[in-house]
Short mmCIF file of C-alpha atoms in Angstrom, two decimals:
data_model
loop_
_atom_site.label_atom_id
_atom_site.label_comp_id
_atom_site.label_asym_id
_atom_site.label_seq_id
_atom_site.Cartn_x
_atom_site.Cartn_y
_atom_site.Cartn_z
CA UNK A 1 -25.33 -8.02 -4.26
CA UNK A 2 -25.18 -4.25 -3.56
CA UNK A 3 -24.09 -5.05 0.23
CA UNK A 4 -20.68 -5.93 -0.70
CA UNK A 5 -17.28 -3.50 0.05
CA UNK A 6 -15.18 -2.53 -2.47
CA UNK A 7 -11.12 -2.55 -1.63
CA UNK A 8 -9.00 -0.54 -3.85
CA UNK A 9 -5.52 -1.72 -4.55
CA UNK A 10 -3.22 1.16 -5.79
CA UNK A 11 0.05 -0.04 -6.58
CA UNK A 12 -1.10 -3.94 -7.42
CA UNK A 13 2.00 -6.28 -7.63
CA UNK A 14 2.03 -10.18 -7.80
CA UNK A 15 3.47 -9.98 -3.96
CA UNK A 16 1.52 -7.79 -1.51
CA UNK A 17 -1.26 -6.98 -4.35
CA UNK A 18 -2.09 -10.24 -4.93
CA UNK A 19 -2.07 -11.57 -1.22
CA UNK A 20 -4.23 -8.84 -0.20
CA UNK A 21 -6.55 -9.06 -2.78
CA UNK A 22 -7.01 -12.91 -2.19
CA UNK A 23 -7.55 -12.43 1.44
CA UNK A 24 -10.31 -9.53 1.58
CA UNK A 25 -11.62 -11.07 -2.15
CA UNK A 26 -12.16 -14.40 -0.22
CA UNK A 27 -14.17 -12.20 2.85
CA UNK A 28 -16.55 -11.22 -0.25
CA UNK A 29 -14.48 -8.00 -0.92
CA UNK A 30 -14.98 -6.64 -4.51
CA UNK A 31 -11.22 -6.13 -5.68
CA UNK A 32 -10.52 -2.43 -8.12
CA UNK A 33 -6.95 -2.92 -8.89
CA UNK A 34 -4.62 -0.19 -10.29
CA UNK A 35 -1.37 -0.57 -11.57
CA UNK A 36 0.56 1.32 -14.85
CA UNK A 37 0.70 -2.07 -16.96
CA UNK A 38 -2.63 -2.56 -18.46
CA UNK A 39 -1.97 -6.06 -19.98
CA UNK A 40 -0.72 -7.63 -16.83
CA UNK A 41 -3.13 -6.17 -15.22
CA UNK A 42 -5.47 -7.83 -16.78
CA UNK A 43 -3.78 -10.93 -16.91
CA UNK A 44 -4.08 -10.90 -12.80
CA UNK A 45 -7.55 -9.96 -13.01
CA UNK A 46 -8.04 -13.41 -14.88
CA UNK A 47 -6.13 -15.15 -11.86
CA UNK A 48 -8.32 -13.65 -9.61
CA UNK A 49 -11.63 -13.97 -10.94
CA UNK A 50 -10.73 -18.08 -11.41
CA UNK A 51 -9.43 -17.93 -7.90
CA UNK A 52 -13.65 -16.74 -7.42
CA UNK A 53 -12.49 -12.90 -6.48
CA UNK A 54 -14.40 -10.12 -7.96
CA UNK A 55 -11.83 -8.21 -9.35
CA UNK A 56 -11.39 -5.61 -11.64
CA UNK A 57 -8.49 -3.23 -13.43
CA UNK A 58 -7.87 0.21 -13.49
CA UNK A 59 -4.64 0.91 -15.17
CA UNK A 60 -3.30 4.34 -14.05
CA UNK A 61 0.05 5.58 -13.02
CA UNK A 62 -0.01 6.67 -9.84
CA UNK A 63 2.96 9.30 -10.27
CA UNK A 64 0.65 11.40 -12.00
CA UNK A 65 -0.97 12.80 -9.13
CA UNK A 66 -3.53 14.95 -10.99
CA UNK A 67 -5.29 11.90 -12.63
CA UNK A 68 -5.87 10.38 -8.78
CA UNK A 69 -8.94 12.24 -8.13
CA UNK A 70 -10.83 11.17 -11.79
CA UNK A 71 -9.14 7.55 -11.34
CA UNK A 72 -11.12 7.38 -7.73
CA UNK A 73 -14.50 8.59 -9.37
CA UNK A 74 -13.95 6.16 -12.03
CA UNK A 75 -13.24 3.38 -9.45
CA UNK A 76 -16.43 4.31 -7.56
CA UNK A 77 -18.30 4.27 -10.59
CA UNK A 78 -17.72 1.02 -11.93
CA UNK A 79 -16.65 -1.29 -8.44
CA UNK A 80 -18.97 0.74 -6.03
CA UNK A 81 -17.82 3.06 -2.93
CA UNK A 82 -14.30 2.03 -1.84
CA UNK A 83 -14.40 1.16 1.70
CA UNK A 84 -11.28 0.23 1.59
CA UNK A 85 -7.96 1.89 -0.02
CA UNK A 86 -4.87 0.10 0.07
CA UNK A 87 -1.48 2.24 -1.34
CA UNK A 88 1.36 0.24 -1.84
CA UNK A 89 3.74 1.89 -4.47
CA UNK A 90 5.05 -1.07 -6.58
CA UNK A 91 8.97 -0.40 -7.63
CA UNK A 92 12.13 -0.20 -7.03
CA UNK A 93 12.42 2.84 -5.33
CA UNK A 94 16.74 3.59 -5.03
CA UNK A 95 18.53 3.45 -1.74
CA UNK A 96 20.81 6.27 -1.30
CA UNK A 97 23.20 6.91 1.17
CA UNK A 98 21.93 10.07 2.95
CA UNK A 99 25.51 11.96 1.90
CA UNK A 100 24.26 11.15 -1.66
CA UNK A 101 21.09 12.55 -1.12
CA UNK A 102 19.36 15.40 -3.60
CA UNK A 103 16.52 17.36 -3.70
CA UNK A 104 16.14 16.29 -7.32
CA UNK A 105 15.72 12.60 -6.24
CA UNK A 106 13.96 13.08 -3.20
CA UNK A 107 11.17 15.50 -5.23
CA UNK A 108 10.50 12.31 -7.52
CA UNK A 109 10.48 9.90 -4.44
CA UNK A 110 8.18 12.44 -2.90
CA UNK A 111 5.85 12.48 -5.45
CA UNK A 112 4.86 8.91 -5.82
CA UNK A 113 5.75 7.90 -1.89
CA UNK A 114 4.22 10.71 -0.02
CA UNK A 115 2.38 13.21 -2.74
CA UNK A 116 0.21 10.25 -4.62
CA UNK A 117 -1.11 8.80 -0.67
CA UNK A 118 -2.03 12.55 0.40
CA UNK A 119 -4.37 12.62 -3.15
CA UNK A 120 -5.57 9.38 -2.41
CA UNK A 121 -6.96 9.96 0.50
CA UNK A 122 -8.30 12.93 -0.34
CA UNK A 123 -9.92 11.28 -3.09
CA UNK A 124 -11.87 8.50 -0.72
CA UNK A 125 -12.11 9.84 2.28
CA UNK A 126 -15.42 12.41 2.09
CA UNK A 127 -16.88 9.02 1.02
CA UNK A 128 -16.12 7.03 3.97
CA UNK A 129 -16.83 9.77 6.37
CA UNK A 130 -19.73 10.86 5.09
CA UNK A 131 -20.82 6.83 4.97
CA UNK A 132 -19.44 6.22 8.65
CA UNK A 133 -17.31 3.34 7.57
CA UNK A 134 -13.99 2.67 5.66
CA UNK A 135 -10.05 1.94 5.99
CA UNK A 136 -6.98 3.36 4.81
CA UNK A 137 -3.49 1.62 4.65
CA UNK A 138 -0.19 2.84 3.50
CA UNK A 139 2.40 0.08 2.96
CA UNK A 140 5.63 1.24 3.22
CA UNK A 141 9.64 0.26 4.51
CA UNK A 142 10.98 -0.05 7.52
CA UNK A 143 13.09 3.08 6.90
CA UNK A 144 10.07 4.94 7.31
CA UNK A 145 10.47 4.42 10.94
CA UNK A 146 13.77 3.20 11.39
CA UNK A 147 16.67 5.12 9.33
CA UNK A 148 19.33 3.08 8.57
CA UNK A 149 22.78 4.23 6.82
CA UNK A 150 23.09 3.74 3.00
CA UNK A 151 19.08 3.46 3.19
CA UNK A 152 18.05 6.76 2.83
CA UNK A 153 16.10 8.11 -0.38
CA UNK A 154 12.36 6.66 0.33
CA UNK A 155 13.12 6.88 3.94
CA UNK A 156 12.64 10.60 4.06
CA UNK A 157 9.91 10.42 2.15
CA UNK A 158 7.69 7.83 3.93
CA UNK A 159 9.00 9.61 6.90
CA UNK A 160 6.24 12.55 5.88
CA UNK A 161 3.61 10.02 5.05
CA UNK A 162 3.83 8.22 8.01
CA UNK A 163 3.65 11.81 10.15
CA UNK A 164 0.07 12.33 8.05
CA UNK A 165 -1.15 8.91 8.35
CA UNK A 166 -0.72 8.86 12.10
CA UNK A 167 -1.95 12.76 12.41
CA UNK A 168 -5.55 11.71 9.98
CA UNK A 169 -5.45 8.32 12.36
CA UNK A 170 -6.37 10.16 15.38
CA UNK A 171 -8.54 13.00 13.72
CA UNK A 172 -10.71 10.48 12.22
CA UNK A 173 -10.86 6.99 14.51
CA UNK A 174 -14.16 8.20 16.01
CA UNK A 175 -16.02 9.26 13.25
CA UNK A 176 -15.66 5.28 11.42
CA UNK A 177 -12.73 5.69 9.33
CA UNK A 178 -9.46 3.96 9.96
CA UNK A 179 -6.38 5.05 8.67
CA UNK A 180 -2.80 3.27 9.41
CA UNK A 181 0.79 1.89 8.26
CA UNK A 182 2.29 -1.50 7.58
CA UNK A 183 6.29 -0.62 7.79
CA UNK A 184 7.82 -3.52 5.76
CA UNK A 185 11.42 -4.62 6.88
CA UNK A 186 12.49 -7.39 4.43
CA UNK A 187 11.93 -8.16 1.02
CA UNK A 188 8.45 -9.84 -0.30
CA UNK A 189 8.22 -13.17 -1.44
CA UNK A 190 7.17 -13.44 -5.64
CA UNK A 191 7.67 -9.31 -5.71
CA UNK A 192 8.73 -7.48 -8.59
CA UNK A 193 11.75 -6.06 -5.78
CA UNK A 194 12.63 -9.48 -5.06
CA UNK A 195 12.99 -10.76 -8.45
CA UNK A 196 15.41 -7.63 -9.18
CA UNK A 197 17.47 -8.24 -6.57
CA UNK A 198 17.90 -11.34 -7.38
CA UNK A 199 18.84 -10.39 -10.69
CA UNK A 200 20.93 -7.85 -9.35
CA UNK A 201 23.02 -10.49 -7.04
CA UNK A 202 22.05 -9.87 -4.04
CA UNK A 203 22.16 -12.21 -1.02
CA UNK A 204 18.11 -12.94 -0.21
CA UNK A 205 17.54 -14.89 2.32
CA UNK A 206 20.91 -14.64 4.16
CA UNK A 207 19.64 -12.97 7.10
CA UNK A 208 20.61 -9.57 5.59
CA UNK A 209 18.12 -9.56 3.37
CA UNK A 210 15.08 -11.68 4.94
CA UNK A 211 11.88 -12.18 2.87
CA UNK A 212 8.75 -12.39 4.20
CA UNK A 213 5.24 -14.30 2.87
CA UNK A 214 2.96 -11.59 1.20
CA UNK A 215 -0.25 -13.39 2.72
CA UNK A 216 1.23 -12.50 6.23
CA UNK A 217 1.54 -8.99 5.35
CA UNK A 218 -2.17 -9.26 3.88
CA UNK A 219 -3.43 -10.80 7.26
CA UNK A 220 -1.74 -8.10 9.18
CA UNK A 221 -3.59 -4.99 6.69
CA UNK A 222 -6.75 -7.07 7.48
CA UNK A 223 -6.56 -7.09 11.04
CA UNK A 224 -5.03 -3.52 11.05
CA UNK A 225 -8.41 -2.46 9.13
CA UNK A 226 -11.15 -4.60 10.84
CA UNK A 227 -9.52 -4.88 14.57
CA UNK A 228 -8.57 -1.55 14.72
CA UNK A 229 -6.44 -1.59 17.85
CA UNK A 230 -3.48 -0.07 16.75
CA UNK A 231 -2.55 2.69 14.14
CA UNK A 232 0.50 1.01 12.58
CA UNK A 233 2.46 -2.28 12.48
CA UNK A 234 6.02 -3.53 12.30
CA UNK A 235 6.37 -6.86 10.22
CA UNK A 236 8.35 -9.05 10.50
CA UNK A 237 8.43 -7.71 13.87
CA UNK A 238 11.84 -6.08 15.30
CA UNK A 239 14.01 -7.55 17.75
CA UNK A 240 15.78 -4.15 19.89
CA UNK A 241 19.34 -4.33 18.52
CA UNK A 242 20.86 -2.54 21.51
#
């Protein structure tokens, strides 16, 4: 069937990766997945095709930013035009009190949190404009938005991201092309980052750290890409603290 959209996951994880593949695969979505372990990767791939998704891997690591524009081509080659990019870095990107704060750190966070997106969408976007049609989402933290103390490091970093995404979001909404945020504030169910927090004692679940069901946060990228009402989205949503 040559009518069907391609998604592109970069960053797949067995949380968010695997929800939102599932839920667009299901809507008859092929699925290009990208992710730096090759074997796993193709051990999900397996899931997904028995689950019926038409899925396929791309290993890559995404911190090398100058491989982003040949991994894209190469994606578009073999999966068809992406319609639909997805970036959620997979990781466990450091919390740092701001007073602890670097340049040194915060050029590595940059490069995979706000460099990598900006290549990414360079990469796809001529594509969906020239085509009329396609989405973007970044998935990110809710320190992004919200800075918290002892939460800084990919913070700042989003921070710059988000300022892009919402700047492209209004240059491009009337030529076809969406492109938005899903701000994250609590840990995600079967992630990589909850499984090493766990291992690294902390409290899930306690209130402090809340989790939250992947295949929420995929229904909420699906209506942020096909409803279109709104350029970016809170989950689980915040309660004013004042």
């Amino acid at each position: 069937m040559t009518d069907r959209k391609t998604i592109a996951i970069f960053g797949y994880g067995t949380g968010l990766g695997a929800s939102v593949a599932r839920r667009y695969g299901t809507a008859g979505f092929r699925v290009a997945l990208v992710a730096r372990n090759a074997q796993s990767l193709s051990e999900r791939v397996d899931e997904l095709l028995a689950q019926g998704v038409d899925a396929k891997a791309f290993p890559a690591d995404l911190n090398e930013i100058e491989a982003i524009p040949a991994l894209v081509r190469d994606i578009e080659d073999k999966a068809g035009p992406i319609h639909t990019a997805i970036f959620a870095p997979v990781g466990n990107f450091r919390m740092l009190p701001a007073v602890d704060l670097t340049s040194a750190s915060l050029r590595e966070l940059t490069n995979i949190l706000t460099f990598a997106p900006v290549e990414v969408v360079r990469a796809v976007l001529p594509g969906m404009l020239a085509r009329g049609d396609g989405a973007i989402v970044i998935a990110d933290g809710l320190s992004a938005v919200t800075p918290m103390p002892g939460l800084s490091g990919p913070g700042p970093a989003f921070a710059a991201t988000r300022n892009y995404i919402l700047g492209l979001h209004d240059e491009i909404r009337d030529r076809g092309v969406f492109a938005g945020m899903l701000h994250i504030g609590a840990m995600i169910d079967n992630s990589t980052g909850l499984r090493a927090a766990v291992a690294n004692g902390l409290p899930v679940g306690d209130g402090r750290f809340p989790t939250i069901d992947p295949d929420t946060l995929a229904q909420e990228i699906w209506s942020l890409t096909t409803e279109r009402t709104h350029a970016e989205a809170i989950l689980p949503a915040q309660h004013h603290r004042h």
